[in-house]
Each structure stands twice: as structure tokens, then as C-alpha cells.
Amino acid sequence: MSGAEMVSLIGIIIALGLLMILVMKGVNIFIIAIACSVVVALTGGINLYDALKSNYMEGFVGFLKNNFLIFLTGTLMGKMYEVTNGAKAIAKMIVRTFGAKMALISIPLACGIISYGGVSAFVASFAVFPIAIEVFKEADLPRRFIPAALTFGCSTFAMVAPGAPQIHNAIPAQVLGTDLMAGAVMGFISCAVILLLGAFLLYRMVNKAKANGEHFVAKSMDNFQEDTELPNGVMALIPLIITIILINFKVDGKPILPLEAGVFVGSILVFIILNKYQDNKRVLDNVGEVCKTSIFSISNTCAVVGFGAVVQASLAFPVAVNAMVNIPGPEFVGIAVGTTVIAGITGSASGGLGIAAPLLGPVYLARGVAAGAIHRTMSISSAALDSLPHNGYIVTVTNGLCNETHKDAYGPIFWLTVVTPAVGTIVAVALFSMFPMLP
């Protein structure tokens, strides 16, 4: 490595450290991304104007162009389920079905089912939280485990499972030319491992805490009054089921509908089927909120992807990529390590995939690795280190929604949303390495 490349590498490390520290401190992501891009440009041999005008903005706009409709339709689906209380009805039905003995695992399962149908992690968490409070109070479970139960259900096995209409499944599909069911056999096995291991760890941690004398302690903002009429849970599930069918079942080798169109149809079905449970006078207001929310959400991710584009243009980046793609062992090790490290650095699975997929995907395709196997390995591995403390979703659910501190709640979150997906990634890497051509 030359002296200039070493200076560039140091600049990238400093920028990444600054990115994580400032995100943890709550500084606006746009300020952070541009400031860190400046650091990378100044140390990486890139003209500062070109870095911001060309590299940063091309990365920003490229991600926006490719993924805005996915964000928009997904946000619309979530909003329809929010205003009709459909998501809450599904969650309540699942909790009742599993009963008191399985109350703890019913919360992440409810989140997982809703998320697998296309509802965003944020919406699913906010919908299930009031039910989680009731369940934890009734079972006298320590309240600090609620964020772990919610985030485990929303951002691990369901988010990256084959067929899920989530952005984490769509990005590899766009880059590799695969479909949402790519790597289905190994993907479902790996996601099952994540679910079972996470359930075991969740029960183990909660039982240990209870044995140490912990129990449910309500906070002043907790509301246990349920005075809202909910729709039938089975009826509320119908749009999710139809959405999954529309985007995954094929006619003449193509899905019935593209991802965005399928999720949009699902949103319309929620509006029609659960219409009596919403305020029809606010339909246009709700759609307006959807547009604003989706633009805000994707812009945050675009800001991180833009920073990644500047990093890609630096002198040290080819050296770092060469090190990742030449890790000894099976090709899938490099795919998994590269994806999860980038997702961890950005604090975002979608942002990390937006950088890693177009960067690493073509390299491994050229080496003869099956596209479906690359797709699923990337998708699953993006769900591990993305859930470090600076992840925006983790911060929002832990501090904003559940009113818990990282000190009290992040330990269980780490085991369920970092360790279990990491184990699932190892399983996927091992299986794909042994059976690379399986669908």
C-alpha cells in the first residue's frame, strides 16, 4: 500500500468513526454524511467539488431513482394498516392464538408476520407496542425487554426472508437480476435458525432477569386502556397474503406484478376491506403524510449511500475491496463479511446494501457464483451489524417508542438483532458453500 493509499484509508476510518459518533449524538444525518464525505475527499485524493457535486450526488440520486417507489408503496401500506388498526388487529389475534404460556414469543412473531407482508419495521413496531405493554404487564415480564422483542420481530428473520416485499430483498434483486424468492431453500433454513435461536435467547434472558427479581414496572406514559374498535384479524391478513402472492407467484416466468405494483394493490385492498375502521375524510391527508414520510425516509438512506459513493471514489477503497473479496475460504465468506461490515458502518441494512450490492455483486457474478446465492447471502448478512447502537430504527424504538435507555435495553437487542442474524449468516454461508446451486 502506497503512502497516499494509507492516508486515504486513515481518512476513511476517521470518517466512519465520526459518522457513528455523531449519529449516536443525534446530529442530522445530512450534516453528518456531507461532513464525513469532505473528510474522505480531502484525504482520499478526490477534488472536493467533484466529490460532492458528482460522486456524492450520483450515489444519492441513483438510490432515490431505483428505490423511491418501493419506499412510497411500502409506507402507504403501513399507513393503511395504521389508520385502520389492521396491524394492531393482526398482532392481537396472534397473541390470543399463542396464549399466556407463549406470550413472550407472540410479540416478535406478530411483528414478523406483519413485516413479512410488507409493512415497514417502524409501523409494525408502533402498532404492536401497545399490545406488548399489555402482554408484558399481564405476564409480569420486565419491561426493558420490550424493545428487544419488537426489533427482533421486525428487523431480522422476517425482513430478509425469501419473498418478503422489503427493500432489503429488493436491492439485491435489482442489482443481480434475481427475484424476491432467490436462494429460497437456504434462505428459509437460515431465517428459521434466526427465529429459533432468538426465541431461545429471549426466553433465557427474560427468565434469568425474573430469577434475579426483575418484574414489570410501568412508566408514567404507559396507557393500558384499549377503547378502539379493531377489525377482524383474519380479514386484516388478507391484503398481506394477496400482496405476497402477487409479487412472488410467476406467470410465464415473471411475477404477477412487480414489487411496487403488488404492494400498491395490497394497500388499496387494505383501504377497501378495512374501510369502515378509518376516517374517510382524512384520506388525502393520510396520503400526503405518506408522501412526506417516504421522502424523508429514503432521503436519510440516500444521504448514507451518497457518503458511500465518495468512499468508493477514494484511493484506499479498491485496496479495501480487494482485501474483502480475497478473504481465504469460500466466496460466500467475502460476500457476507463485505456486506455486513458496510451495513454496520452505515448503521443501516438498506443503506449498506445500497453500497455493497452494486459493488460486490458483479465481482462474484464474474467469478461464477450463483446470483440467487449472492442475493440471499447479502440480504441475510445485512441484518447483523446494521443493528449496532447507532442504528436509527434501534434508537427510535428503544428511546422514542418504548422510553427505555440503551443501558437497560440494548443488551438484549444486541443478542437478538446482531448475534442471531450473524449466526444465520454463518449458516447461510456454510449451506451455500456446500450446495451453491440450490434455488
Short mmCIF file of C-alpha atoms in Angstrom, two decimals:
data_model
loop_
_atom_site.label_atom_id
_atom_site.label_comp_id
_atom_site.label_asym_id
_atom_site.label_seq_id
_atom_site.Cartn_x
_atom_site.Cartn_y
_atom_site.Cartn_z
CA MET A 1 0.00 0.00 0.00
CA SER A 2 1.39 3.41 -1.00
CA GLY A 3 1.62 6.39 1.32
CA ALA A 4 -1.30 8.11 -0.41
CA GLU A 5 -3.44 4.99 -0.06
CA MET A 6 -2.54 4.74 3.62
CA VAL A 7 -3.58 8.39 4.20
CA SER A 8 -6.84 7.67 2.34
CA LEU A 9 -7.50 4.59 4.49
CA ILE A 10 -6.91 6.58 7.67
CA GLY A 11 -9.32 9.22 6.37
CA ILE A 12 -12.00 6.60 5.73
CA ILE A 13 -11.56 5.18 9.24
CA ILE A 14 -11.77 8.66 10.79
CA ALA A 15 -14.86 9.48 8.71
CA LEU A 16 -16.57 6.22 9.68
CA GLY A 17 -15.79 6.77 13.36
CA LEU A 18 -17.13 10.32 13.10
CA LEU A 19 -20.26 9.01 11.35
CA MET A 20 -21.07 6.57 14.17
CA ILE A 21 -20.31 9.04 16.98
CA LEU A 22 -22.39 11.86 15.50
CA VAL A 23 -25.32 9.57 14.69
CA MET A 24 -25.29 8.37 18.31
CA LYS A 25 -25.36 12.01 19.42
CA GLY A 26 -28.42 12.69 17.29
CA VAL A 27 -26.84 15.06 14.74
CA ASN A 28 -28.78 15.43 11.48
CA ILE A 29 -27.77 12.67 9.05
CA PHE A 30 -27.40 15.08 6.11
CA ILE A 31 -24.87 17.18 8.01
CA ILE A 32 -23.02 14.04 9.09
CA ALA A 33 -22.94 12.49 5.62
CA ILE A 34 -21.63 15.63 3.91
CA ALA A 35 -19.07 16.36 6.67
CA CYS A 36 -17.76 12.78 6.54
CA SER A 37 -17.66 12.91 2.74
CA VAL A 38 -15.47 16.02 2.98
CA VAL A 39 -13.05 14.14 5.26
CA VAL A 40 -12.88 11.23 2.82
CA ALA A 41 -12.38 13.54 -0.17
CA LEU A 42 -9.62 15.61 1.45
CA THR A 43 -7.65 12.52 2.47
CA GLY A 44 -8.58 10.29 -0.47
CA GLY A 45 -7.21 12.17 -3.45
CA ILE A 46 -10.59 13.44 -4.70
CA ASN A 47 -11.28 17.02 -5.76
CA LEU A 48 -13.67 18.30 -3.08
CA TYR A 49 -16.09 19.90 -5.54
CA ASP A 50 -16.19 16.75 -7.68
CA ALA A 51 -16.64 14.59 -4.60
CA LEU A 52 -19.79 16.45 -3.54
CA LYS A 53 -21.18 17.50 -6.92
CA SER A 54 -20.53 14.25 -8.77
CA ASN A 55 -19.73 11.29 -6.51
CA TYR A 56 -21.99 12.17 -3.58
CA MET A 57 -24.95 13.33 -5.64
CA GLU A 58 -24.72 10.45 -8.12
CA GLY A 59 -24.88 7.99 -5.23
CA PHE A 60 -27.73 9.94 -3.60
CA VAL A 61 -29.84 10.33 -6.74
CA GLY A 62 -29.12 6.81 -8.01
CA PHE A 63 -30.51 5.20 -4.87
CA LEU A 64 -33.50 7.57 -4.93
CA LYS A 65 -34.27 6.71 -8.56
CA ASN A 66 -34.04 2.96 -8.04
CA ASN A 67 -35.92 2.68 -4.75
CA PHE A 68 -38.31 5.59 -4.19
CA LEU A 69 -41.41 3.75 -5.41
CA ILE A 70 -40.59 0.85 -3.09
CA PHE A 71 -40.37 3.22 -0.12
CA LEU A 72 -43.54 5.05 -1.22
CA THR A 73 -45.74 1.98 -1.66
CA GLY A 74 -44.36 0.33 1.48
CA THR A 75 -45.08 3.47 3.50
CA LEU A 76 -48.58 3.62 2.01
CA MET A 77 -49.22 0.00 3.01
CA GLY A 78 -48.04 0.77 6.53
CA LYS A 79 -50.20 3.87 6.77
CA MET A 80 -53.31 2.00 5.66
CA TYR A 81 -52.70 -0.63 8.33
CA GLU A 82 -52.04 2.09 10.90
CA VAL A 83 -55.17 4.20 10.32
CA THR A 84 -57.46 1.15 10.11
CA ASN A 85 -55.86 -0.55 13.16
CA GLY A 86 -55.34 -3.56 10.90
CA ALA A 87 -51.78 -4.18 12.09
CA LYS A 88 -52.91 -4.00 15.70
CA ALA A 89 -55.74 -6.44 14.98
CA ILE A 90 -53.33 -8.96 13.44
CA ALA A 91 -50.96 -8.64 16.40
CA LYS A 92 -53.77 -9.09 18.92
CA MET A 93 -55.07 -12.17 17.10
CA ILE A 94 -51.62 -13.77 17.13
CA VAL A 95 -51.13 -13.06 20.84
CA ARG A 96 -54.53 -14.61 21.64
CA THR A 97 -53.75 -17.63 19.46
CA PHE A 98 -50.49 -18.43 21.24
CA GLY A 99 -51.94 -17.88 24.72
CA ALA A 100 -50.34 -16.90 28.02
CA LYS A 101 -47.59 -19.54 28.01
CA MET A 102 -46.26 -18.33 24.66
CA ALA A 103 -46.99 -14.67 25.28
CA LEU A 104 -43.34 -13.63 25.12
CA ILE A 105 -42.62 -15.08 21.68
CA SER A 106 -46.01 -13.97 20.33
CA ILE A 107 -44.79 -10.35 20.20
CA PRO A 108 -41.86 -10.89 17.78
CA LEU A 109 -43.99 -13.34 15.79
CA ALA A 110 -46.71 -10.70 15.39
CA CYS A 111 -44.11 -8.16 14.27
CA GLY A 112 -42.57 -10.71 11.92
CA ILE A 113 -45.81 -11.65 10.20
CA ILE A 114 -46.75 -8.01 9.68
CA SER A 115 -43.26 -7.15 8.39
CA TYR A 116 -43.15 -10.14 6.04
CA GLY A 117 -46.34 -8.83 4.46
CA GLY A 118 -44.63 -5.57 3.52
CA VAL A 119 -45.35 -3.23 6.44
CA SER A 120 -42.26 -1.24 7.44
CA ALA A 121 -40.39 -2.07 10.64
CA PHE A 122 -41.27 1.31 12.14
CA VAL A 123 -45.01 0.92 11.54
CA ALA A 124 -45.03 -2.68 12.77
CA SER A 125 -43.23 -1.69 15.98
CA PHE A 126 -45.54 1.21 16.72
CA ALA A 127 -48.60 -0.97 16.00
CA VAL A 128 -47.51 -3.87 18.23
CA PHE A 129 -46.07 -1.82 21.11
CA PRO A 130 -49.43 -1.14 22.87
CA ILE A 131 -50.18 -4.87 22.76
CA ALA A 132 -46.68 -5.72 24.01
CA ILE A 133 -47.22 -3.45 27.01
CA GLU A 134 -50.43 -5.30 27.88
CA VAL A 135 -48.81 -8.73 27.41
CA PHE A 136 -45.73 -7.90 29.48
CA LYS A 137 -47.85 -6.40 32.26
CA GLU A 138 -50.19 -9.40 32.36
CA ALA A 139 -47.29 -11.89 32.41
CA ASP A 140 -45.21 -9.70 34.77
CA LEU A 141 -42.24 -9.64 32.38
CA PRO A 142 -39.51 -6.98 32.75
CA ARG A 143 -40.47 -4.00 30.62
CA ARG A 144 -36.90 -3.39 29.38
CA PHE A 145 -37.17 -6.44 27.10
CA ILE A 146 -39.97 -4.94 25.01
CA PRO A 147 -37.59 -3.14 22.59
CA ALA A 148 -35.71 -6.41 22.02
CA ALA A 149 -38.93 -8.32 21.33
CA LEU A 150 -40.11 -5.68 18.84
CA THR A 151 -36.82 -5.21 16.99
CA PHE A 152 -36.19 -8.95 16.83
CA GLY A 153 -39.54 -9.50 15.09
CA CYS A 154 -39.26 -6.56 12.71
CA SER A 155 -35.62 -6.41 11.65
CA THR A 156 -34.24 -9.96 11.48
CA PHE A 157 -35.86 -13.15 10.14
CA ALA A 158 -38.93 -11.53 8.55
CA MET A 159 -37.09 -8.60 6.99
CA VAL A 160 -34.65 -10.74 4.99
CA ALA A 161 -36.72 -13.89 4.35
CA PRO A 162 -37.24 -15.05 0.75
CA GLY A 163 -40.36 -13.48 -0.75
CA ALA A 164 -40.54 -10.54 1.65
CA PRO A 165 -41.54 -7.27 -0.09
CA GLN A 166 -38.93 -5.32 1.85
CA ILE A 167 -36.20 -3.04 0.49
CA HIS A 168 -33.58 -5.46 1.86
CA ASN A 169 -34.86 -8.06 -0.58
CA ALA A 170 -35.41 -5.63 -3.46
CA ILE A 171 -31.93 -4.07 -3.68
CA PRO A 172 -30.04 -7.32 -4.40
CA ALA A 173 -32.79 -8.29 -6.87
CA GLN A 174 -32.33 -5.04 -8.81
CA VAL A 175 -28.55 -5.40 -8.98
CA LEU A 176 -28.36 -9.13 -9.70
CA GLY A 177 -31.47 -9.57 -11.84
CA THR A 178 -32.94 -12.11 -9.41
CA ASP A 179 -36.44 -12.36 -7.96
CA LEU A 180 -37.61 -11.97 -4.37
CA MET A 181 -37.55 -15.74 -3.79
CA ALA A 182 -33.87 -16.05 -4.73
CA GLY A 183 -31.98 -18.51 -2.55
CA ALA A 184 -35.28 -19.69 -1.07
CA VAL A 185 -34.24 -23.06 0.36
CA MET A 186 -31.15 -21.86 2.19
CA GLY A 187 -32.81 -18.55 3.00
CA PHE A 188 -35.75 -20.12 4.80
CA ILE A 189 -33.44 -22.50 6.68
CA SER A 190 -31.23 -19.62 7.83
CA CYS A 191 -34.22 -17.48 8.84
CA ALA A 192 -35.67 -20.43 10.79
CA VAL A 193 -32.35 -20.71 12.66
CA ILE A 194 -32.51 -16.99 13.46
CA LEU A 195 -36.10 -17.31 14.74
CA LEU A 196 -35.48 -20.39 16.88
CA LEU A 197 -32.18 -19.16 18.32
CA GLY A 198 -33.66 -15.73 19.02
CA ALA A 199 -36.70 -17.23 20.75
CA PHE A 200 -34.43 -19.40 22.91
CA LEU A 201 -32.24 -16.44 23.87
CA LEU A 202 -35.23 -14.19 24.56
CA TYR A 203 -36.80 -16.71 26.94
CA ARG A 204 -33.45 -17.41 28.58
CA MET A 205 -32.69 -13.72 29.19
CA VAL A 206 -36.18 -12.92 30.50
CA ASN A 207 -36.25 -15.96 32.81
CA LYS A 208 -32.82 -15.06 34.18
CA ALA A 209 -33.96 -11.48 34.80
CA LYS A 210 -37.09 -12.71 36.60
CA ALA A 211 -34.99 -15.08 38.69
CA ASN A 212 -32.91 -12.06 39.72
CA GLY A 213 -36.03 -10.32 40.98
CA GLU A 214 -36.97 -8.19 37.97
CA HIS A 215 -40.64 -7.73 37.12
CA PHE A 216 -42.88 -5.40 35.16
CA VAL A 217 -42.71 -1.79 36.31
CA ALA A 218 -44.97 0.57 34.40
CA LYS A 219 -43.83 4.02 33.31
CA SER A 220 -45.93 7.14 33.68
CA MET A 221 -46.64 7.33 29.94
CA ASP A 222 -47.96 3.75 29.67
CA ASN A 223 -51.61 3.52 28.67
CA PHE A 224 -53.46 0.28 29.29
CA GLN A 225 -56.85 1.48 28.08
CA GLU A 226 -57.98 -0.28 24.90
CA ASP A 227 -61.05 1.60 23.73
CA THR A 228 -60.54 1.35 19.97
CA GLU A 229 -62.69 -0.94 17.85
CA LEU A 230 -60.42 -3.33 15.96
CA PRO A 231 -61.17 -5.13 12.69
CA ASN A 232 -61.17 -8.91 12.43
CA GLY A 233 -57.59 -10.16 12.43
CA VAL A 234 -58.14 -12.73 9.68
CA MET A 235 -59.72 -10.11 7.42
CA ALA A 236 -56.78 -7.80 8.11
CA LEU A 237 -54.35 -10.53 7.00
CA ILE A 238 -55.94 -10.93 3.55
CA PRO A 239 -54.18 -7.95 1.87
CA LEU A 240 -50.79 -9.12 3.17
CA ILE A 241 -51.35 -12.64 1.82
CA ILE A 242 -52.51 -11.33 -1.57
CA THR A 243 -49.51 -8.99 -1.76
CA ILE A 244 -47.07 -11.85 -1.16
CA ILE A 245 -48.82 -13.94 -3.85
CA LEU A 246 -48.83 -11.10 -6.39
CA ILE A 247 -45.12 -10.37 -6.14
CA ASN A 248 -43.83 -13.95 -5.82
CA PHE A 249 -46.05 -16.25 -7.90
CA LYS A 250 -44.98 -16.34 -11.53
CA VAL A 251 -46.83 -16.50 -14.84
CA ASP A 252 -44.68 -17.25 -17.89
CA GLY A 253 -41.59 -16.86 -15.74
CA LYS A 254 -42.47 -13.40 -14.39
CA PRO A 255 -44.17 -12.34 -11.14
CA ILE A 256 -47.85 -11.48 -11.48
CA LEU A 257 -46.95 -7.89 -10.54
CA PRO A 258 -43.67 -6.06 -9.92
CA LEU A 259 -42.83 -5.39 -6.25
CA GLU A 260 -44.04 -1.79 -6.16
CA ALA A 261 -47.26 -2.55 -8.03
CA GLY A 262 -48.02 -5.55 -5.81
CA VAL A 263 -47.56 -3.58 -2.59
CA PHE A 264 -49.69 -0.75 -4.00
CA VAL A 265 -52.50 -3.20 -4.79
CA GLY A 266 -52.18 -4.55 -1.24
CA SER A 267 -52.55 -1.01 0.11
CA ILE A 268 -55.72 -0.48 -1.91
CA LEU A 269 -57.09 -3.77 -0.59
CA VAL A 270 -56.46 -2.64 2.99
CA PHE A 271 -58.35 0.56 2.23
CA ILE A 272 -61.30 -1.36 0.74
CA ILE A 273 -61.53 -4.29 3.15
CA LEU A 274 -60.97 -2.28 6.35
CA ASN A 275 -62.64 0.90 5.15
CA LYS A 276 -65.19 1.12 7.98
CA TYR A 277 -62.40 1.45 10.56
CA GLN A 278 -60.85 4.62 9.17
CA ASP A 279 -61.81 8.27 8.81
CA ASN A 280 -62.54 8.69 5.11
CA LYS A 281 -62.44 12.47 5.47
CA ARG A 282 -58.67 12.24 6.09
CA VAL A 283 -57.74 10.01 3.14
CA LEU A 284 -55.96 12.77 1.21
CA ASP A 285 -54.24 13.97 4.40
CA ASN A 286 -53.04 10.44 5.08
CA VAL A 287 -51.70 10.04 1.55
CA GLY A 288 -49.96 13.40 1.89
CA GLU A 289 -48.32 12.20 5.11
CA VAL A 290 -47.23 9.04 3.30
CA CYS A 291 -45.51 11.08 0.60
CA LYS A 292 -43.70 13.24 3.14
CA THR A 293 -42.68 10.27 5.29
CA SER A 294 -41.40 8.22 2.36
CA ILE A 295 -39.36 11.14 1.02
CA PHE A 296 -37.88 11.73 4.47
CA SER A 297 -37.11 8.03 4.98
CA ILE A 298 -35.46 7.41 1.63
CA SER A 299 -33.55 10.70 1.80
CA ASN A 300 -31.94 9.60 5.06
CA THR A 301 -30.78 6.40 3.38
CA CYS A 302 -29.70 8.28 0.25
CA ALA A 303 -27.51 10.53 2.40
CA VAL A 304 -25.62 7.49 3.67
CA VAL A 305 -25.40 5.93 0.19
CA GLY A 306 -24.02 9.23 -1.13
CA PHE A 307 -21.29 9.10 1.51
CA GLY A 308 -20.58 5.53 0.41
CA ALA A 309 -20.21 6.71 -3.18
CA VAL A 310 -17.50 9.18 -2.10
CA VAL A 311 -15.74 6.39 -0.18
CA GLN A 312 -15.85 4.25 -3.34
CA ALA A 313 -14.04 7.00 -5.26
CA SER A 314 -11.19 7.28 -2.72
CA LEU A 315 -7.70 5.90 -3.29
CA ALA A 316 -7.92 3.34 -0.49
CA PHE A 317 -11.27 1.84 -1.41
CA PRO A 318 -10.04 -0.55 -4.14
CA VAL A 319 -7.45 -1.82 -1.66
CA ALA A 320 -10.14 -2.44 0.98
CA VAL A 321 -12.43 -4.15 -1.53
CA ASN A 322 -9.59 -6.32 -2.77
CA ALA A 323 -8.95 -7.43 0.82
CA MET A 324 -12.63 -8.30 1.34
CA VAL A 325 -13.11 -10.21 -1.89
CA ASN A 326 -9.91 -12.17 -1.34
CA ILE A 327 -10.68 -13.39 2.17
CA PRO A 328 -9.44 -17.00 2.36
CA GLY A 329 -12.11 -19.67 2.17
CA PRO A 330 -15.41 -19.94 0.28
CA GLU A 331 -16.52 -17.00 -1.87
CA PHE A 332 -19.58 -16.55 0.33
CA VAL A 333 -17.39 -15.52 3.27
CA GLY A 334 -16.27 -12.43 1.37
CA ILE A 335 -19.83 -11.62 0.31
CA ALA A 336 -21.12 -11.87 3.88
CA VAL A 337 -18.23 -10.04 5.54
CA GLY A 338 -18.23 -7.23 3.00
CA THR A 339 -21.99 -6.68 3.21
CA THR A 340 -22.33 -6.84 6.99
CA VAL A 341 -19.30 -4.59 7.60
CA ILE A 342 -20.64 -1.92 5.23
CA ALA A 343 -24.13 -2.18 6.79
CA GLY A 344 -22.58 -1.85 10.25
CA ILE A 345 -20.56 1.19 9.26
CA THR A 346 -23.60 2.97 7.84
CA GLY A 347 -25.90 1.81 10.65
CA SER A 348 -28.43 0.77 8.04
CA ALA A 349 -29.16 -2.55 6.32
CA SER A 350 -30.75 -0.82 3.32
CA GLY A 351 -28.01 1.80 3.13
CA GLY A 352 -25.34 -0.87 3.43
CA LEU A 353 -26.96 -2.97 0.70
CA GLY A 354 -27.25 0.10 -1.49
CA ILE A 355 -23.47 0.35 -1.35
CA ALA A 356 -22.46 -3.32 -1.13
CA ALA A 357 -24.78 -4.89 -3.72
CA PRO A 358 -23.62 -2.92 -6.80
CA LEU A 359 -20.04 -3.09 -5.57
CA LEU A 360 -19.64 -6.75 -4.60
CA GLY A 361 -22.41 -8.39 -6.65
CA PRO A 362 -20.79 -8.03 -10.10
CA VAL A 363 -17.42 -9.19 -8.72
CA TYR A 364 -18.83 -12.50 -7.50
CA LEU A 365 -21.07 -12.95 -10.54
CA ALA A 366 -17.94 -12.70 -12.68
CA ARG A 367 -16.39 -15.45 -10.55
CA GLY A 368 -19.27 -17.77 -11.40
CA VAL A 369 -21.15 -17.61 -8.09
CA ALA A 370 -24.91 -18.20 -8.50
CA ALA A 371 -26.86 -14.93 -8.47
CA GLY A 372 -29.57 -16.29 -6.16
CA ALA A 373 -27.00 -17.40 -3.60
CA ILE A 374 -25.29 -13.99 -3.70
CA HIS A 375 -28.68 -12.28 -3.28
CA ARG A 376 -29.71 -14.25 -0.21
CA THR A 377 -26.28 -14.12 1.44
CA MET A 378 -26.22 -10.33 1.06
CA SER A 379 -29.76 -9.92 2.32
CA ILE A 380 -29.29 -12.02 5.46
CA SER A 381 -25.83 -10.66 6.30
CA SER A 382 -27.10 -7.06 6.06
CA ALA A 383 -29.26 -7.68 9.13
CA ALA A 384 -26.46 -8.26 11.63
CA LEU A 385 -24.08 -5.35 12.25
CA ASP A 386 -26.65 -2.85 10.98
CA SER A 387 -28.30 -3.09 14.44
CA LEU A 388 -25.41 -1.56 16.36
CA PRO A 389 -26.39 1.19 18.85
CA HIS A 390 -26.27 3.98 16.26
CA ASN A 391 -28.91 2.37 14.01
CA GLY A 392 -31.76 4.87 13.59
CA TYR A 393 -34.51 2.28 13.97
CA ILE A 394 -32.95 0.91 17.18
CA VAL A 395 -32.67 4.41 18.64
CA THR A 396 -36.26 5.30 17.70
CA VAL A 397 -37.82 2.13 19.11
CA THR A 398 -35.70 1.98 22.28
CA ASN A 399 -35.69 5.63 23.32
CA GLY A 400 -38.60 7.18 21.45
CA LEU A 401 -41.29 4.49 21.41
CA CYS A 402 -40.51 2.39 24.49
CA ASN A 403 -38.93 5.13 26.62
CA GLU A 404 -36.09 2.82 27.66
CA THR A 405 -32.38 3.64 27.80
CA HIS A 406 -29.68 1.90 25.79
CA LYS A 407 -28.07 0.97 29.11
CA ASP A 408 -31.13 -1.05 30.17
CA ALA A 409 -32.43 -2.31 26.83
CA TYR A 410 -29.58 -2.62 24.33
CA GLY A 411 -28.02 -5.78 25.79
CA PRO A 412 -31.00 -7.98 24.82
CA ILE A 413 -31.31 -6.11 21.50
CA PHE A 414 -27.68 -6.93 20.71
CA TRP A 415 -28.17 -10.65 21.30
CA LEU A 416 -31.38 -10.79 19.25
CA THR A 417 -30.64 -8.42 16.35
CA VAL A 418 -26.86 -8.69 15.98
CA VAL A 419 -25.82 -12.13 17.27
CA THR A 420 -28.75 -14.18 15.92
CA PRO A 421 -28.57 -12.74 12.35
CA ALA A 422 -24.80 -13.25 12.49
CA VAL A 423 -25.40 -16.92 13.30
CA GLY A 424 -27.99 -17.08 10.50
CA THR A 425 -25.40 -15.59 8.16
CA ILE A 426 -22.87 -18.26 9.15
CA VAL A 427 -25.50 -20.93 8.45
CA ALA A 428 -26.27 -19.39 5.05
CA VAL A 429 -22.56 -19.17 4.15
CA ALA A 430 -22.00 -22.81 5.17
CA LEU A 431 -25.05 -24.09 3.28
CA PHE A 432 -24.40 -22.10 0.10
CA SER A 433 -20.73 -23.15 0.18
CA MET A 434 -21.77 -26.82 0.28
CA PHE A 435 -24.77 -26.55 -2.08
CA PRO A 436 -24.17 -23.40 -4.19
CA MET A 437 -26.62 -24.26 -6.98
CA LEU A 438 -29.71 -24.96 -4.88
CA PRO A 439 -32.58 -22.49 -5.53
#
